[in-house]
Amino acid sequence: MANFTLPQLPYAYDALEPHIDAKTMEIHHTKHHQAYTDGLNKALGNLGAEFQNKNVVDILKNIDTVPENVRGAVNFHGGGYNNHALFWNNMKKGGGGEPSGEVAEAIKKAFGSFADFKTKFQTDSIGVQGSGWGWLAKNASGGAQFITMPNQTSPWTRWKAEKLTPLLGLDVWEHAYYLKYQNKRADYVTAWWNVVNWDEVANRFKA
Ligand code: MN3
């Protein structure tokens, strides 16, 4: 039986105030992330022993090997499980500013400038239809790339085709912002830049 557990938040629920409110963080973590955790365990429970003790990233990278009858559920809940773990670590109290080092150079090379990168990330994330995520990823040639992904589909599912590694993810599901920002997704995205943990992004880029 798969036994994934809800990862701890690396800070208190109110740590990202006023940009992301404590109530949203608490519900997002204890209800939504918990639901993806439970859903992943349930979906994997239908499969044989070879799927029970795998790392979730390995499962997502090899999503094409998951039997078809549960592939959709594993894609959704496994993606949600891993996306949120990345998301919590992509943020910190007193974050924001600009990256430095290798990831900053890669962003400049791919997008022209940090400001141009921000515009692209922000515009396309706000433009996601329905629910999904915006991602800064590292591509096969070691460069920076922006992608959006629908629903909870993880960038890791594009590993075999494109060798994409997720670096920085932004959850634009309404549950990530609705309590504080209601329908104003753009205001949430604008505020979110103030909590981005660029040290974590730099570490993920180097790894
Ligand atoms: Mn979410």
Short mmCIF file of C-alpha atoms and ligand atoms in Angstrom, two decimals:
data_model
loop_
_atom_site.label_atom_id
_atom_site.label_comp_id
_atom_site.label_asym_id
_atom_site.label_seq_id
_atom_site.Cartn_x
_atom_site.Cartn_y
_atom_site.Cartn_z
CA MET A 1 0.00 0.00 0.00
CA ALA A 2 1.37 3.38 -0.98
CA ASN A 3 1.91 5.52 2.06
CA PHE A 4 2.48 9.09 1.00
CA THR A 5 2.01 11.60 3.81
CA LEU A 6 1.25 15.32 3.76
CA PRO A 7 4.58 17.22 3.75
CA GLN A 8 5.07 19.79 6.51
CA LEU A 9 5.00 23.45 5.57
CA PRO A 10 8.47 24.97 6.06
CA TYR A 11 6.89 27.98 7.86
CA ALA A 12 3.77 28.97 9.81
CA TYR A 13 0.44 29.51 8.05
CA ASP A 14 0.66 33.26 8.63
CA ALA A 15 4.28 33.58 7.45
CA LEU A 16 3.34 34.88 4.00
CA GLU A 17 0.93 37.56 5.23
CA PRO A 18 -0.19 39.97 3.92
CA HIS A 19 0.49 38.62 0.43
CA ILE A 20 -1.02 35.19 1.05
CA ASP A 21 -3.34 35.02 4.04
CA ALA A 22 -3.11 32.45 6.83
CA LYS A 23 -6.61 31.03 6.29
CA THR A 24 -5.93 30.34 2.61
CA MET A 25 -2.61 28.69 3.49
CA GLU A 26 -4.20 26.52 6.15
CA ILE A 27 -7.06 25.31 3.95
CA HIS A 28 -4.78 24.91 0.96
CA HIS A 29 -2.39 22.73 2.95
CA THR A 30 -4.65 20.76 5.29
CA LYS A 31 -7.57 20.25 2.90
CA HIS A 32 -6.41 20.52 -0.71
CA HIS A 33 -2.88 19.13 -0.42
CA GLN A 34 -4.21 16.44 1.93
CA ALA A 35 -6.82 15.48 -0.68
CA TYR A 36 -4.15 15.01 -3.36
CA THR A 37 -2.13 12.93 -0.89
CA ASP A 38 -5.11 10.69 -0.12
CA GLY A 39 -6.07 10.50 -3.80
CA LEU A 40 -2.55 9.41 -4.77
CA ASN A 41 -2.50 6.67 -2.13
CA LYS A 42 -5.93 5.48 -3.22
CA ALA A 43 -5.02 5.43 -6.92
CA LEU A 44 -1.73 3.60 -6.32
CA GLY A 45 -3.57 1.15 -4.07
CA ASN A 46 -5.15 -0.27 -7.23
CA LEU A 47 -1.74 -1.18 -8.65
CA GLY A 48 0.81 -3.90 -8.06
CA ALA A 49 3.73 -3.86 -5.64
CA GLU A 50 6.12 -2.26 -8.15
CA PHE A 51 4.22 1.03 -7.84
CA GLN A 52 3.84 1.12 -4.05
CA ASN A 53 7.30 2.21 -2.95
CA LYS A 54 8.30 4.45 -5.81
CA ASN A 55 9.28 8.06 -5.46
CA VAL A 56 6.45 10.28 -6.75
CA VAL A 57 8.83 12.06 -9.15
CA ASP A 58 9.77 8.68 -10.69
CA ILE A 59 6.10 7.83 -11.06
CA LEU A 60 5.38 11.16 -12.78
CA LYS A 61 8.41 10.91 -15.08
CA ASN A 62 7.14 7.49 -16.15
CA ILE A 63 3.43 8.28 -16.17
CA ASP A 64 3.12 6.42 -19.50
CA THR A 65 3.93 3.15 -17.68
CA VAL A 66 1.04 3.54 -15.21
CA PRO A 67 -1.86 1.30 -16.25
CA GLU A 68 -4.46 3.23 -18.19
CA ASN A 69 -7.33 2.60 -15.81
CA VAL A 70 -5.66 4.68 -13.05
CA ARG A 71 -3.28 6.85 -15.11
CA GLY A 72 -5.60 9.85 -15.03
CA ALA A 73 -5.97 9.64 -11.24
CA VAL A 74 -2.23 9.20 -10.67
CA ASN A 75 -1.48 12.09 -13.04
CA PHE A 76 -3.91 14.35 -11.18
CA HIS A 77 -3.26 13.40 -7.56
CA GLY A 78 0.44 12.61 -7.97
CA GLY A 79 0.89 15.90 -9.79
CA GLY A 80 -1.05 17.72 -7.09
CA TYR A 81 0.98 16.00 -4.38
CA ASN A 82 4.34 17.01 -5.88
CA ASN A 83 3.30 20.43 -7.25
CA HIS A 84 2.20 21.61 -3.80
CA ALA A 85 5.34 20.30 -2.09
CA LEU A 86 7.36 22.36 -4.58
CA PHE A 87 5.04 25.34 -4.19
CA TRP A 88 5.44 25.58 -0.39
CA ASN A 89 9.21 25.51 -0.75
CA ASN A 90 9.10 28.04 -3.58
CA MET A 91 7.87 30.63 -1.06
CA LYS A 92 9.20 32.13 2.15
CA LYS A 93 8.63 34.97 4.57
CA GLY A 94 10.52 38.03 3.35
CA GLY A 95 11.07 36.56 -0.10
CA GLY A 96 10.85 38.34 -3.42
CA GLY A 97 13.46 40.47 -5.09
CA GLU A 98 15.49 39.04 -7.93
CA PRO A 99 17.50 35.86 -8.37
CA SER A 100 21.27 35.86 -8.60
CA GLY A 101 23.91 33.49 -9.95
CA GLU A 102 23.35 30.82 -12.60
CA VAL A 103 19.56 30.91 -12.61
CA ALA A 104 19.60 34.70 -13.05
CA GLU A 105 21.92 34.30 -16.04
CA ALA A 106 19.69 31.59 -17.54
CA ILE A 107 16.61 33.81 -17.13
CA LYS A 108 18.38 36.73 -18.79
CA LYS A 109 19.49 34.54 -21.67
CA ALA A 110 16.04 33.05 -22.24
CA PHE A 111 13.82 36.07 -21.68
CA GLY A 112 16.07 39.10 -22.27
CA SER A 113 15.82 40.48 -18.73
CA PHE A 114 14.31 39.64 -15.35
CA ALA A 115 11.56 42.20 -16.05
CA ASP A 116 10.71 40.51 -19.35
CA PHE A 117 10.66 37.12 -17.62
CA LYS A 118 8.29 38.46 -14.98
CA THR A 119 5.97 39.88 -17.63
CA LYS A 120 5.88 36.56 -19.49
CA PHE A 121 5.39 34.48 -16.33
CA GLN A 122 2.72 36.81 -15.00
CA THR A 123 0.75 37.31 -18.24
CA ASP A 124 0.66 33.63 -19.15
CA SER A 125 -0.13 32.45 -15.60
CA ILE A 126 -2.99 34.92 -15.30
CA GLY A 127 -4.16 33.70 -18.72
CA VAL A 128 -4.44 30.03 -17.74
CA GLN A 129 -8.01 29.00 -18.60
CA GLY A 130 -9.71 27.38 -15.63
CA SER A 131 -7.31 25.71 -13.19
CA GLY A 132 -3.60 25.14 -13.61
CA TRP A 133 -0.09 26.28 -12.92
CA GLY A 134 2.62 28.52 -14.35
CA TRP A 135 6.15 27.13 -14.19
CA LEU A 136 9.71 28.24 -14.64
CA ALA A 137 11.56 25.09 -15.70
CA LYS A 138 15.05 24.05 -16.68
CA ASN A 139 15.14 22.45 -20.12
CA ALA A 140 17.30 19.75 -21.70
CA SER A 141 19.98 22.23 -22.74
CA GLY A 142 20.19 23.69 -19.22
CA GLY A 143 18.29 26.81 -20.16
CA ALA A 144 15.33 28.51 -18.50
CA GLN A 145 11.87 28.00 -19.96
CA PHE A 146 8.34 29.04 -19.04
CA ILE A 147 5.37 26.69 -19.41
CA THR A 148 1.82 26.47 -18.18
CA MET A 149 0.30 23.14 -17.20
CA PRO A 150 -3.44 22.35 -16.94
CA ASN A 151 -5.10 21.22 -13.71
CA GLN A 152 -2.51 19.29 -11.62
CA THR A 153 -0.47 17.81 -14.47
CA SER A 154 3.15 17.97 -13.38
CA PRO A 155 6.01 19.31 -15.53
CA TRP A 156 7.76 16.03 -14.59
CA THR A 157 5.35 14.24 -16.94
CA ARG A 158 7.22 15.96 -19.81
CA TRP A 159 10.55 14.48 -18.64
CA LYS A 160 10.80 11.73 -21.25
CA ALA A 161 9.95 14.04 -24.13
CA GLU A 162 11.67 17.26 -23.07
CA LYS A 163 13.78 16.68 -19.94
CA LEU A 164 11.99 19.52 -18.14
CA THR A 165 12.81 20.09 -14.46
CA PRO A 166 10.35 22.28 -12.54
CA LEU A 167 12.07 25.15 -10.69
CA LEU A 168 9.37 27.61 -9.66
CA GLY A 169 5.64 26.94 -9.74
CA LEU A 170 2.66 29.22 -9.29
CA ASP A 171 -0.69 27.69 -8.39
CA VAL A 172 -3.44 29.67 -10.13
CA TRP A 173 -6.34 27.47 -9.01
CA GLU A 174 -9.01 29.66 -7.39
CA HIS A 175 -8.48 27.79 -4.10
CA ALA A 176 -5.01 29.39 -3.94
CA TYR A 177 -6.35 32.94 -3.74
CA TYR A 178 -10.14 33.23 -3.68
CA LEU A 179 -10.62 33.99 0.04
CA LYS A 180 -8.43 37.09 -0.13
CA TYR A 181 -8.50 38.10 -3.80
CA GLN A 182 -11.85 36.66 -5.01
CA ASN A 183 -11.86 36.82 -8.82
CA LYS A 184 -8.78 39.05 -9.00
CA ARG A 185 -6.18 36.49 -10.05
CA ALA A 186 -3.88 39.25 -11.32
CA ASP A 187 -3.71 40.86 -7.86
CA TYR A 188 -2.74 37.50 -6.31
CA VAL A 189 -0.01 36.93 -8.89
CA THR A 190 1.33 40.45 -8.40
CA ALA A 191 1.46 39.94 -4.62
CA TRP A 192 3.00 36.45 -4.94
CA TRP A 193 6.29 37.83 -6.30
CA ASN A 194 6.89 39.25 -2.80
CA VAL A 195 7.16 35.77 -1.28
CA VAL A 196 9.17 33.94 -3.97
CA ASN A 197 12.10 32.03 -2.46
CA TRP A 198 14.80 32.63 -5.08
CA ASP A 199 17.41 30.75 -3.01
CA GLU A 200 15.32 27.60 -3.38
CA VAL A 201 14.93 28.21 -7.13
CA ALA A 202 18.71 28.70 -7.46
CA ASN A 203 19.34 25.44 -5.58
CA ARG A 204 16.91 23.54 -7.76
CA PHE A 205 18.57 24.98 -10.86
CA LYS A 206 22.00 23.79 -9.69
CA ALA A 207 20.85 20.32 -8.64
MN MN3 B 1 -3.47 24.24 -4.96
#
